[in-house]
GROMACS .gro file of C-alpha atoms in nm:
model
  334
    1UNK     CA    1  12.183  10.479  13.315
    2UNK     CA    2  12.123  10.130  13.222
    3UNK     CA    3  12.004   9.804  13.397
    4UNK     CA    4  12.264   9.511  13.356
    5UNK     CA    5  12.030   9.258  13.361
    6UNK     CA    6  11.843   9.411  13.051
    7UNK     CA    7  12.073   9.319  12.741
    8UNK     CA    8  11.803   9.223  12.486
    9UNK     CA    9  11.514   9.435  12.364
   10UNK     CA   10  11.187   9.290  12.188
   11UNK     CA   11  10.987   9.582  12.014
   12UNK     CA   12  10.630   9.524  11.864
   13UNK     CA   13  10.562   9.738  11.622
   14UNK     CA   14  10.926   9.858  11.579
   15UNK     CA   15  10.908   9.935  11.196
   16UNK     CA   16  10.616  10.183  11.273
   17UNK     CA   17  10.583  10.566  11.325
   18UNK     CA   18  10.764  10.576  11.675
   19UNK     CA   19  10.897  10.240  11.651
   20UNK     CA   20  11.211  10.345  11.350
   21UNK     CA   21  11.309  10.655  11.558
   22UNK     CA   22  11.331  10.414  11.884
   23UNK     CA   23  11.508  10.114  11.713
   24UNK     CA   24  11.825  10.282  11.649
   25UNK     CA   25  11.847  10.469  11.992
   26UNK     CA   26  11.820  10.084  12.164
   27UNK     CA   27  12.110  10.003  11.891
   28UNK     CA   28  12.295  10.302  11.949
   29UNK     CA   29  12.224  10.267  12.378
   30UNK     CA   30  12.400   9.891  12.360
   31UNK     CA   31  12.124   9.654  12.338
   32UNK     CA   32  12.046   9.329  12.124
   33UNK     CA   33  11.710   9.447  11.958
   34UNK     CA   34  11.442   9.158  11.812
   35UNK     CA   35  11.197   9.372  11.587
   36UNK     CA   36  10.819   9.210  11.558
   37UNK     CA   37  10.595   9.383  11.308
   38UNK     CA   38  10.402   9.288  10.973
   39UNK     CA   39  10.581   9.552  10.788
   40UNK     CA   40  10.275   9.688  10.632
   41UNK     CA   41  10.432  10.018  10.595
   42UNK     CA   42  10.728   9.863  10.393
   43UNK     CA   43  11.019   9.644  10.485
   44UNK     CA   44  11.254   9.908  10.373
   45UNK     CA   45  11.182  10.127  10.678
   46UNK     CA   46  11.490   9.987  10.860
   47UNK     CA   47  11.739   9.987  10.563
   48UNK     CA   48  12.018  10.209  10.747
   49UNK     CA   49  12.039   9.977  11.016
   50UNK     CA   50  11.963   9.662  10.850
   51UNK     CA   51  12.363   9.517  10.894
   52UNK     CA   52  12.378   9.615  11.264
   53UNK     CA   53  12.463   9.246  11.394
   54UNK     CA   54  12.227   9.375  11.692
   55UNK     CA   55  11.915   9.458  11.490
   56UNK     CA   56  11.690   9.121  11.381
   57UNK     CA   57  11.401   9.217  11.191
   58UNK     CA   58  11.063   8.928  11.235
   59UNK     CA   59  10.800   8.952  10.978
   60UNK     CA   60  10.521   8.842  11.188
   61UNK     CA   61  10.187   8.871  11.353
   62UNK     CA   62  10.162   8.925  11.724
   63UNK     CA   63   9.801   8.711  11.704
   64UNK     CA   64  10.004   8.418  11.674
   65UNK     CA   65  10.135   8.285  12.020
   66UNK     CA   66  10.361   8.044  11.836
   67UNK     CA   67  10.548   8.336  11.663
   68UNK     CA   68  10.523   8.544  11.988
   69UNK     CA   69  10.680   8.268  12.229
   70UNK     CA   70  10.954   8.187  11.926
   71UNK     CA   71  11.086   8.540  11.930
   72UNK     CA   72  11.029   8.685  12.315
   73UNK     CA   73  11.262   8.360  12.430
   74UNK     CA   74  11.580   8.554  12.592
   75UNK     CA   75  11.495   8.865  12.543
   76UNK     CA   76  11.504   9.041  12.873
   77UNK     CA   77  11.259   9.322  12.799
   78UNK     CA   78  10.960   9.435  12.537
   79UNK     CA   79  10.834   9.735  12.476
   80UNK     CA   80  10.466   9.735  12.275
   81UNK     CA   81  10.392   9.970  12.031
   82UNK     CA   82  10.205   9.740  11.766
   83UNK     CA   83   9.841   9.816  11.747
   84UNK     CA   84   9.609   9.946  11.502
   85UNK     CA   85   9.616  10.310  11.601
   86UNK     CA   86   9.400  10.589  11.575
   87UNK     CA   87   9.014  10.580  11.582
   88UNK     CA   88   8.975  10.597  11.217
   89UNK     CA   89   9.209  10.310  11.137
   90UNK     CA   90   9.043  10.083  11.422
   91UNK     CA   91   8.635  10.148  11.328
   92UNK     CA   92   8.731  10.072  10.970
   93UNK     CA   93   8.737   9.656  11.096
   94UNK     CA   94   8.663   9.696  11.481
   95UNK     CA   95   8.696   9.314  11.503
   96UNK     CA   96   9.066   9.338  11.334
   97UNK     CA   97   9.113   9.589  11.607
   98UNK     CA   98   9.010   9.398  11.907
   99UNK     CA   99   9.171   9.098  11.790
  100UNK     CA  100   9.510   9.280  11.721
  101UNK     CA  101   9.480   9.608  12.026
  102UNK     CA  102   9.317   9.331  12.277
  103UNK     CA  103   9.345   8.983  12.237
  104UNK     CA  104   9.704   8.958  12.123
  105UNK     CA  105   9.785   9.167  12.435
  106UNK     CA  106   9.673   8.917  12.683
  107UNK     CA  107   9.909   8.627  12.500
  108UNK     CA  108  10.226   8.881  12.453
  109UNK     CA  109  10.181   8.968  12.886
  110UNK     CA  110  10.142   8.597  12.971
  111UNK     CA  111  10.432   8.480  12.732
  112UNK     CA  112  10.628   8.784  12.838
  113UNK     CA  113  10.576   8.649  13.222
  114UNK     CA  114  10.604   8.312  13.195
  115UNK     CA  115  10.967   8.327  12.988
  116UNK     CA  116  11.126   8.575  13.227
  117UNK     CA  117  11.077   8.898  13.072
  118UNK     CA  118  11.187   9.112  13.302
  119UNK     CA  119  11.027   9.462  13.212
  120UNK     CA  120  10.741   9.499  13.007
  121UNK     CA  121  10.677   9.866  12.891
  122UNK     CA  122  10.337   9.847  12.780
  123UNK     CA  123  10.226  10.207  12.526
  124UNK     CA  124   9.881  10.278  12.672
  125UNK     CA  125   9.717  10.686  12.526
  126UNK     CA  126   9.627  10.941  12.657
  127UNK     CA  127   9.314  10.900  12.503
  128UNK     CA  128   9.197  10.642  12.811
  129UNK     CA  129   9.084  10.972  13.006
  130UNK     CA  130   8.813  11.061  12.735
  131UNK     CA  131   8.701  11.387  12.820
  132UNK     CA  132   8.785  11.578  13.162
  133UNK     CA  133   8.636  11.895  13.248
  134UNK     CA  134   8.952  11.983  13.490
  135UNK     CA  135   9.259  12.193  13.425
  136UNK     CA  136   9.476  11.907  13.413
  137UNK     CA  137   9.386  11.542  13.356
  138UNK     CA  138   9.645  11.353  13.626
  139UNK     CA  139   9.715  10.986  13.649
  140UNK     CA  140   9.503  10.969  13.934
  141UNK     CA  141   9.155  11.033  13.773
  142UNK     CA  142   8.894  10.825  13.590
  143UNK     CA  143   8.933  10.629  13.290
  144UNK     CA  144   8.638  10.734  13.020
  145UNK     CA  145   8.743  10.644  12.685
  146UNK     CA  146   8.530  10.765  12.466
  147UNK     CA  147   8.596  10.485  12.127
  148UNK     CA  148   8.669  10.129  12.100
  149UNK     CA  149   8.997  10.207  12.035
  150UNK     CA  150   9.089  10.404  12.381
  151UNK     CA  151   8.857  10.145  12.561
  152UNK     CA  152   9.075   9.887  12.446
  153UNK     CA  153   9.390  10.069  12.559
  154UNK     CA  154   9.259  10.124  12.913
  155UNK     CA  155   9.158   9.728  12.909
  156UNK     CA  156   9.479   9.644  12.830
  157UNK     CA  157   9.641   9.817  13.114
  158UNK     CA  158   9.360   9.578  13.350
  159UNK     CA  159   9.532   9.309  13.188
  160UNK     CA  160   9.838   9.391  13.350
  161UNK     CA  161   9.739   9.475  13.645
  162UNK     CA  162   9.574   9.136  13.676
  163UNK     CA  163   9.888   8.927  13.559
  164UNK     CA  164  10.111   9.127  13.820
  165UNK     CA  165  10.350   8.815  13.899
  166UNK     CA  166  10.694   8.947  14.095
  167UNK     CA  167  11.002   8.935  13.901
  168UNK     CA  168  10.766   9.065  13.623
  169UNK     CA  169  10.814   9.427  13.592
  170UNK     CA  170  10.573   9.644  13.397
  171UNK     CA  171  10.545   9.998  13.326
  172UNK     CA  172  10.212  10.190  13.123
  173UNK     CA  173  10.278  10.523  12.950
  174UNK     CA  174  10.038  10.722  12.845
  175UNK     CA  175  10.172  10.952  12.565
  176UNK     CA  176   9.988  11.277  12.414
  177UNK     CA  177   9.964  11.253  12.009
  178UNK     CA  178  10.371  11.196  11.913
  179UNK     CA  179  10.433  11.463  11.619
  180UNK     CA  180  10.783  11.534  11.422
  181UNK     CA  181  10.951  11.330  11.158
  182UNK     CA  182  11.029  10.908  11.147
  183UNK     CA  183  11.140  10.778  10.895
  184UNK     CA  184  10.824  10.573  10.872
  185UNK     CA  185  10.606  10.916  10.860
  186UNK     CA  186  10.262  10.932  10.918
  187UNK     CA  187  10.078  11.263  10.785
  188UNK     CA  188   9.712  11.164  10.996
  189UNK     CA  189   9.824  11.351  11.325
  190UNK     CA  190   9.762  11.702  11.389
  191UNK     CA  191  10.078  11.865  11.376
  192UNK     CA  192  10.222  11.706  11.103
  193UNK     CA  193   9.896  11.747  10.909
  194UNK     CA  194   9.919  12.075  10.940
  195UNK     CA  195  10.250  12.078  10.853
  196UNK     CA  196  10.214  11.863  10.562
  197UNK     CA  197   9.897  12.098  10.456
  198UNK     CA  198  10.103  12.434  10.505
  199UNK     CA  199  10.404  12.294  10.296
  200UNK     CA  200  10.216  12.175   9.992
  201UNK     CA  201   9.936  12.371   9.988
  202UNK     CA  202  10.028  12.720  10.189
  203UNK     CA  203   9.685  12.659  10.350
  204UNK     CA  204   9.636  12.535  10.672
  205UNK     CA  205   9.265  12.415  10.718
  206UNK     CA  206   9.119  12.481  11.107
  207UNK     CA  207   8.824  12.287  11.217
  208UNK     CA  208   8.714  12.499  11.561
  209UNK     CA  209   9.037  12.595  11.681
  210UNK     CA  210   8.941  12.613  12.107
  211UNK     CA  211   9.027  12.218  12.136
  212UNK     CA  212   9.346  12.141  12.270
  213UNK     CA  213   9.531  11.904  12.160
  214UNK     CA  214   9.835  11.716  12.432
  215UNK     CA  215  10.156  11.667  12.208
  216UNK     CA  216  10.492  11.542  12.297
  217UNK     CA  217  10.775  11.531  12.061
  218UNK     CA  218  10.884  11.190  11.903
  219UNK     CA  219  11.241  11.231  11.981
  220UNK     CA  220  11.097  11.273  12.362
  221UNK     CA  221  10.914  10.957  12.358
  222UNK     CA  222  11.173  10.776  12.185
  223UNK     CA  223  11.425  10.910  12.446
  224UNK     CA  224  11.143  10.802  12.705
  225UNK     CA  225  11.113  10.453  12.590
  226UNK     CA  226  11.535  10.421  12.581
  227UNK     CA  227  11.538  10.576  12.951
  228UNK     CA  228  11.224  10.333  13.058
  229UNK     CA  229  11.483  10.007  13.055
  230UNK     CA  230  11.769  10.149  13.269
  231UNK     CA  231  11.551  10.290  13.555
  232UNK     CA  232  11.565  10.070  13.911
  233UNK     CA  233  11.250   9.805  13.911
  234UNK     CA  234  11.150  10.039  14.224
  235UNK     CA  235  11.083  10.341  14.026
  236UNK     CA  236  10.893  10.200  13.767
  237UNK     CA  237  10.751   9.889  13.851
  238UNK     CA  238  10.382   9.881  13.876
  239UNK     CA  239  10.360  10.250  13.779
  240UNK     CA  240  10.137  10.452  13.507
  241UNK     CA  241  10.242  10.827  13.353
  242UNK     CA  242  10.139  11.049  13.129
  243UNK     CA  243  10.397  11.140  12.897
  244UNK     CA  244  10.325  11.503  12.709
  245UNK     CA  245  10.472  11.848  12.686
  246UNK     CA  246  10.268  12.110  12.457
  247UNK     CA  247   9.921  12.127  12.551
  248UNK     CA  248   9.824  12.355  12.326
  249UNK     CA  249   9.453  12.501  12.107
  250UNK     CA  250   9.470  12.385  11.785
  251UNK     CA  251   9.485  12.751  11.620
  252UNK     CA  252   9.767  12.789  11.826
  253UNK     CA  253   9.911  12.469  11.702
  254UNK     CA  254   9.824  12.591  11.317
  255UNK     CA  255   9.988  12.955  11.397
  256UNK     CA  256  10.306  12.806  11.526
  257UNK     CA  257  10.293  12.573  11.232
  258UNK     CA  258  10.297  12.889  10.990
  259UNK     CA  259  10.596  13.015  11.153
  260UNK     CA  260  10.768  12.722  11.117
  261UNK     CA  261  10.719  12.667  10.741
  262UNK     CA  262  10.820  13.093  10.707
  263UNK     CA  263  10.603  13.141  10.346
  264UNK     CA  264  10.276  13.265  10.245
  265UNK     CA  265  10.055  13.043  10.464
  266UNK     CA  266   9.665  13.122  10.508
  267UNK     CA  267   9.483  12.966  10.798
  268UNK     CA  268   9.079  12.930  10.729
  269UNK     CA  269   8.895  12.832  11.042
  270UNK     CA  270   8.545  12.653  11.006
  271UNK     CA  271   8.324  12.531  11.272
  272UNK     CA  272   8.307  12.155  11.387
  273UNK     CA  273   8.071  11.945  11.625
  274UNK     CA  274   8.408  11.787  11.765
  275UNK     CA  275   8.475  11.982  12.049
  276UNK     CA  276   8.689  11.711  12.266
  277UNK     CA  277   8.952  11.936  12.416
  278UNK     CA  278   9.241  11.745  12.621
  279UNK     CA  279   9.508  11.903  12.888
  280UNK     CA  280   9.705  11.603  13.068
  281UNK     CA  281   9.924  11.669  13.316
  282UNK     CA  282  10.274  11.550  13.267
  283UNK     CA  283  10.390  11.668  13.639
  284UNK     CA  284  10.447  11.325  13.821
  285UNK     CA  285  10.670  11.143  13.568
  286UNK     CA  286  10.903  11.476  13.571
  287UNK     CA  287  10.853  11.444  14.028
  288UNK     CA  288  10.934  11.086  14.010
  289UNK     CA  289  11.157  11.000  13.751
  290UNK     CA  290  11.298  11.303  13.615
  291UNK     CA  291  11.169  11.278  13.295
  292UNK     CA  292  11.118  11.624  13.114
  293UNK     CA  293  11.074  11.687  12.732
  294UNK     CA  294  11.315  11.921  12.542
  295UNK     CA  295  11.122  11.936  12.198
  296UNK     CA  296  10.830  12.188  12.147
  297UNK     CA  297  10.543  12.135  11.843
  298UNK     CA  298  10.782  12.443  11.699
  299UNK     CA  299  11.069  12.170  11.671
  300UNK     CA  300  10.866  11.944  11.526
  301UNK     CA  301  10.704  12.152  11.244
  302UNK     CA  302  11.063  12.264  11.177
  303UNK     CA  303  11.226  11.891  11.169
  304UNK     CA  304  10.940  11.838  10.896
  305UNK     CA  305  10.963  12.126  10.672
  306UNK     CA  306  11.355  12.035  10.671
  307UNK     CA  307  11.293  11.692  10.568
  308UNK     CA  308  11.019  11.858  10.294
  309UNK     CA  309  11.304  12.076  10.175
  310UNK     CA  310  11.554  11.732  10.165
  311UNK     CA  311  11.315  11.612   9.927
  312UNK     CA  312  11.271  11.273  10.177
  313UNK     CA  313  10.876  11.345  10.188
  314UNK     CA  314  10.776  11.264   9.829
  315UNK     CA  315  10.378  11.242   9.740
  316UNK     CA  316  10.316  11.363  10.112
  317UNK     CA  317   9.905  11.431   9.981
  318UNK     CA  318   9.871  11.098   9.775
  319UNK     CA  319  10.098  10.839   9.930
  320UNK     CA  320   9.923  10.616  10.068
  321UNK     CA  321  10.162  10.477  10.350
  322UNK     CA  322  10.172  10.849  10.518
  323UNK     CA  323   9.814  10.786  10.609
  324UNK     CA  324   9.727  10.485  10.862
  325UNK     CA  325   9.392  10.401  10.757
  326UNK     CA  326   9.446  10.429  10.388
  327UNK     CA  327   9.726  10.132  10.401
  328UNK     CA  328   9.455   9.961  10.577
  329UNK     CA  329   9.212   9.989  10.309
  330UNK     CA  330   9.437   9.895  10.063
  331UNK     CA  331   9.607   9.569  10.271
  332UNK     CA  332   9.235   9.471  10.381
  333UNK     CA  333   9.405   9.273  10.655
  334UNK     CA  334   9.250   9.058  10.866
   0.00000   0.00000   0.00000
């Protein structure tokens, strides 16, 4: 299913975690994608689709409105993934997060309206909802984010409902923590941590184990994003999901993860003081748009202990571009 009218794809962030499993599913779905990133995770991550006359790769910053009005001109769509992400990453240099999360938001919506972008497909978190003592944390409730970097995300989404201009379409998804292998891999999110851990060290460290932890499969969200540009303006316009599958305890999480990697894995549980548990509900985009994950945490451990076993996850403990907030430290961007 595909819009006609959307032909040309502008992804932020597309040489990131989710952003080098999406590219090639735009490429391989028919569209002209522009990719807008600073690369700081290597501008090698796109190599097997560098010579697809449909892929154009933009070394730049999405803080500069000059850059950002050069490249969104005839593209037809963007979907936003750059940000500095996760907590850690965005406290290390809050004002580098605001200015990058925040500000540069409110000049990509307003550029993105006022040169006929017709869908914007803004990646909001989960996160926004902070913590909920309910079964299920729907779409409907409270935003409560608990850090600068999920208050940020939920401003963002204000932003948009603010510039609301027709003929400018705009859709927020809110996705659990994204786990499974990219080809830029990070090694700072639960599953793959533990993954990562269980591989290399056949010890899987627990910290509490009761929290649970929302997680959706990258090759879902990927598949989401793709599926976001051909759905009627009707359906999505205006409209905010969650977008999870597993909502599972952590020692569950860790258990399934010992499965997966099938040797001599111990699992040591210790106490913590961070008790935030999360359960979203994933119901309505499934009611309304007929969206439904295929890909469990299970998958996921087992896509990474294949790619371990390839050999295409060298230095996964000292590497620094695994790890968000260690490429950070050693880019000190500003």
């Amino acid at each position: 299913m595909t819009d006609p009218n959307i032909q040309s794809v502008l992804v932020t962030g597309g040489a990131g975690y989710v952003g080098t499993v999406l590219v090639p599913k735009l490429l391989a779905a028919g569209y002209r994608v522009k990719v807008l990133d600073l690369f700081m995770f290597g501008e090698h991550v796109l190599n097997p689709y560098k010579d697809d006359p449909n892929l154009e790769q933009i070394k730049g910053d999405i803080r500069d409105r000059e850059t950002v009005e050069k490249e969104i001109r005839g593209c037809d769509a963007v979907i936003h993934l750059a940000c500095i992400s996760n907590d850690p990453s965005f406290e290390l240099d809050p004002d580098l997060g605001k200015s990058i999360n925040y500000d540069a938001f409110i000049g990509l919506v307003e550029v993105s309206r006022d040169q006929g972008v017709r869908r914007f497909v803004y990646a909001s978190s989960s996160s926004v909802y902070g913590i909920k003592d309910v079964e299920n944390v729907t779409e409907e409730l409270a935003l409560e984010p608990l850090t600068d970097y999920s208050k940020y995300k939920a401003m963002c989404e204000d932003i948009l409902l603010e510039r609301d201009t027709p003929g400018f379409n705009w859709l927020i998804l809110r996705p659990a923590t994204v786990c499974g292998y990219s080809l830029r891999l990070r090694l700072d999110l639960t599953v793959n941590i533990l993954t990562n851990h269980a591989v290399t060290n056949h010890l899987i460290k627990v910290f509490g184990g009761e929290q649970m932890r929302p997680n959706i499969h990258i090759e879902d969200m990927t598949d989401l994003y793709v599926k976001s540009l051909g759905w009627s303006d009707d359906k999505i316009n205006g409209r905010i999901f969650n977008a999870g599958y597993d909502n599972k305890k952590v020692i569950e999480i860790a258990e399934t993860v010992k499965d997966a990697v099938g040797e001599d894995v111990d699992i040591v549980t210790t106490p913590t003081d961070d008790n935030r548990s999360y359960h979203i509900s994933s119901a309505k985009i499934g009611r309304e748009l007929g969206f439904k994950p295929a890909k469990t945490i299970r998958d996921a451990a087992f896509d990474l202990v294949a790619a371990f076993k390839a050999g295409n996850i060298p230095g996964s403990m000292t590497d620094n571009h695994y790890y968000n907030i260690k490429t950070m430290q050693q880019l000190n961007l500003k």
